[in-house]
MMTF fields as JSON, N, C-alpha, C and O atoms, coordinates in Angstrom:
{
  "mmtfVersion": "1.0.0",
  "mmtfProducer": "UNKNOWN",
  "numBonds": 163,
  "numAtoms": 164,
  "numGroups": 41,
  "numChains": 1,
  "numModels": 1,
  "chainsPerModel": [1],
  "groupsPerChain": [41],
  "chainIdList": ["A"],
  "bondAtomList": [4, 2, 8, 6, 12, 10, 16, 14, 20, 18, 24, 22, 28, 26, 32, 30, 36, 34, 40, 38, 44, 42, 48, 46, 52, 50, 56, 54, 60, 58, 64, 62, 68, 66, 72, 70, 76, 74, 80, 78, 84, 82, 88, 86, 92, 90, 96, 94, 100, 98, 104, 102, 108, 106, 112, 110, 116, 114, 120, 118, 124, 122, 128, 126, 132, 130, 136, 134, 140, 138, 144, 142, 148, 146, 152, 150, 156, 154, 160, 158],
  "bondOrderList": [1, 1, 1, 1, 1, 1, 1, 1, 1, 1, 1, 1, 1, 1, 1, 1, 1, 1, 1, 1, 1, 1, 1, 1, 1, 1, 1, 1, 1, 1, 1, 1, 1, 1, 1, 1, 1, 1, 1, 1],
  "groupList": [{"groupName": "UNK", "atomNameList": ["N", "CA", "C", "O"], "elementList": ["N", "C", "C", "O"], "formalChargeList": [0, 0, 0, 0], "bondAtomList": [1, 0, 2, 1, 3, 2], "bondOrderList": [1, 1, 2], "singleLetterCode": "X", "chemCompType": "L-PEPTIDE LINKING"}],
  "groupTypeList": [0, 0, 0, 0, 0, 0, 0, 0, 0, 0, 0, 0, 0, 0, 0, 0, 0, 0, 0, 0, 0, 0, 0, 0, 0, 0, 0, 0, 0, 0, 0, 0, 0, 0, 0, 0, 0, 0, 0, 0, 0],
  "groupIdList": [1, 2, 3, 4, 5, 6, 7, 8, 9, 10, 11, 12, 13, 14, 15, 16, 17, 18, 19, 20, 21, 22, 23, 24, 25, 26, 27, 28, 29, 30, 31, 32, 33, 34, 35, 36, 37, 38, 39, 40, 41],
  "secStructList": [7, 2, 2, 2, 2, 2, 2, 2, 2, 2, 2, 2, 2, 2, 2, 2, 2, 2, 2, 2, 2, 2, 2, 2, 2, 2, 2, 2, 2, 2, 2, 2, 2, 2, 2, 2, 2, 2, 2, 2, 7],
  "xCoordList": [-45.347, -45.666, -46.089, -45.649, -46.922, -47.416, -46.229, -46.136, -45.321, -44.181, -43.306, -42.768, -43.167, -42.367, -42.894, -42.131, -44.257, -44.856, -44.623, -44.261, -44.828, -44.627, -43.182, -42.921, -42.257, -40.84, -40.575, -39.849, -41.117, -40.833, -41.354, -40.699, -42.511, -43.056, -42.157, -41.896, -41.689, -40.823, -39.524, -39.033, -38.956, -37.71, -37.88, -36.999, -39.005, -39.249, -39.308, -38.711, -40.06, -40.177, -38.843, -38.478, -38.101, -36.789, -35.794, -35.079, -35.766, -34.825, -35.094, -34.158, -36.361, -36.681, -35.995, -35.31, -36.137, -35.528, -34.007, -33.271, -33.567, -32.135, -31.464, -30.432, -32.043, -31.45, -31.359, -30.368, -32.369, -32.386, -31.237, -30.529, -31.08, -29.999, -28.62, -27.69, -28.517, -27.244, -26.932, -25.796, -27.925, -27.772, -27.31, -26.398, -27.952, -27.621, -26.195, -25.455, -25.777, -24.438, -23.411, -22.356, -23.731, -22.807, -22.611, -21.499, -23.699, -23.621, -22.767, -21.903, -23.02, -22.24, -20.798, -19.883, -20.592, -19.23, -18.514, -17.353, -19.18, -18.584, -18.209, -17.108, -19.073, -18.765, -17.651, -16.788, -17.646, -16.578, -15.228, -14.23, -15.187, -13.976, -13.471, -12.272, -14.401, -14.054, -13.43, -12.402, -14.034, -13.491, -12.121, -11.204, -11.985, -10.739, -9.61, -8.477, -9.975, -8.977, -8.551, -7.4, -9.522, -9.168, -8.264, -7.385, -8.464, -7.623, -6.184, -5.18, -6.148, -4.873, -4.049, -2.83, -4.706, -4.041, -3.798, -3.245],
  "yCoordList": [-132.992, -131.583, -131.478, -130.584, -132.379, -132.306, -132.387, -131.632, -133.32, -133.478, -132.238, -131.836, -131.632, -130.412, -129.295, -128.592, -129.131, -128.085, -128.353, -127.45, -129.593, -129.988, -129.719, -129.182, -130.094, -129.899, -128.411, -127.973, -127.639, -126.182, -125.537, -124.664, -125.965, -125.426, -125.778, -124.957, -127.017, -127.464, -126.693, -126.262, -126.515, -125.807, -124.346, -123.792, -123.738, -122.372, -122.17, -121.243, -123.081, -122.966, -123.274, -122.669, -124.213, -124.559, -123.378, -123.004, -122.819, -121.736, -120.544, -119.863, -120.274, -119.12, -119.301, -118.379, -120.425, -120.662, -120.751, -120.223, -121.412, -121.591, -120.268, -119.962, -119.483, -118.177, -117.291, -116.583, -117.317, -116.482, -116.869, -116.015, -118.181, -118.698, -118.37, -117.982, -118.533, -118.253, -116.787, -116.413, -115.947, -114.495, -114.143, -113.338, -114.756, -114.5, -114.864, -114.074, -116.072, -116.535, -115.682, -115.339, -115.348, -114.556, -113.182, -112.656, -112.613, -111.311, -111.349, -110.497, -112.336, -112.447, -112.757, -112.26, -113.597, -113.928, -112.713, -112.496, -111.909, -110.677, -109.729, -109.178, -109.531, -108.616, -109.211, -108.48, -110.528, -111.147, -110.985, -110.718, -111.145, -111.027, -109.586, -109.339, -108.653, -107.219, -106.908, -106.234, -107.385, -107.167, -107.81, -107.218, -109.003, -109.759, -109.006, -108.909, -108.483, -107.81, -106.474, -106.053, -105.827, -104.538, -104.764, -103.946, -105.887, -106.269, -106.584, -106.247, -107.227, -107.569, -106.364, -106.356, -105.357, -104.118, -103.267, -102.173],
  "zCoordList": [-42.304, -41.965, -40.484, -39.761, -40.072, -38.656, -37.706, -36.739, -38.0, -37.118, -37.129, -36.097, -38.31, -38.454, -37.584, -36.921, -37.591, -36.765, -35.303, -34.548, -34.897, -33.504, -33.093, -32.016, -33.956, -33.665, -33.588, -32.695, -34.46, -34.48, -33.18, -32.611, -32.727, -31.473, -30.308, -29.429, -30.318, -29.24, -29.258, -28.214, -30.465, -30.633, -30.172, -29.515, -30.519, -30.15, -28.631, -28.084, -27.958, -26.499, -25.872, -24.864, -26.453, -25.894, -26.091, -25.162, -27.277, -27.553, -26.667, -26.248, -26.37, -25.52, -24.18, -23.737, -23.514, -22.257, -22.379, -21.546, -23.406, -23.66, -23.914, -23.317, -24.793, -25.157, -23.94, -23.759, -23.11, -21.928, -20.986, -20.452, -20.803, -19.952, -20.559, -19.85, -21.866, -22.535, -22.411, -22.119, -22.63, -22.519, -21.106, -20.915, -20.133, -18.707, -18.438, -17.852, -18.862, -18.572, -19.344, -18.81, -20.595, -21.423, -20.767, -20.729, -20.257, -19.634, -18.359, -18.152, -17.526, -16.267, -16.591, -15.935, -17.624, -18.038, -18.515, -18.166, -19.311, -19.859, -18.719, -18.724, -17.769, -16.646, -15.821, -15.335, -15.647, -14.898, -15.563, -14.893, -16.883, -17.658, -17.587, -17.465, -17.664, -17.602, -16.245, -16.173, -15.195, -13.864, -13.729, -13.159, -14.244, -14.162, -14.915, -14.445, -16.099, -16.918, -16.312, -16.422, -15.672, -15.043, -13.864, -13.592, -13.136, -12.028, -12.558, -11.93, -13.708, -14.314, -14.683, -14.511, -15.186, -15.585, -14.361, -14.469]
}
């Protein structure tokens, strides 16, 4: 149980940073793709 709680805390702090970075990249990627597709059309 102790290890589980420690792991959960680590996962939570990791996912916060990770999710933010993923969200950032996904957002920039989406805008990039939109711009690219509009140029294509």
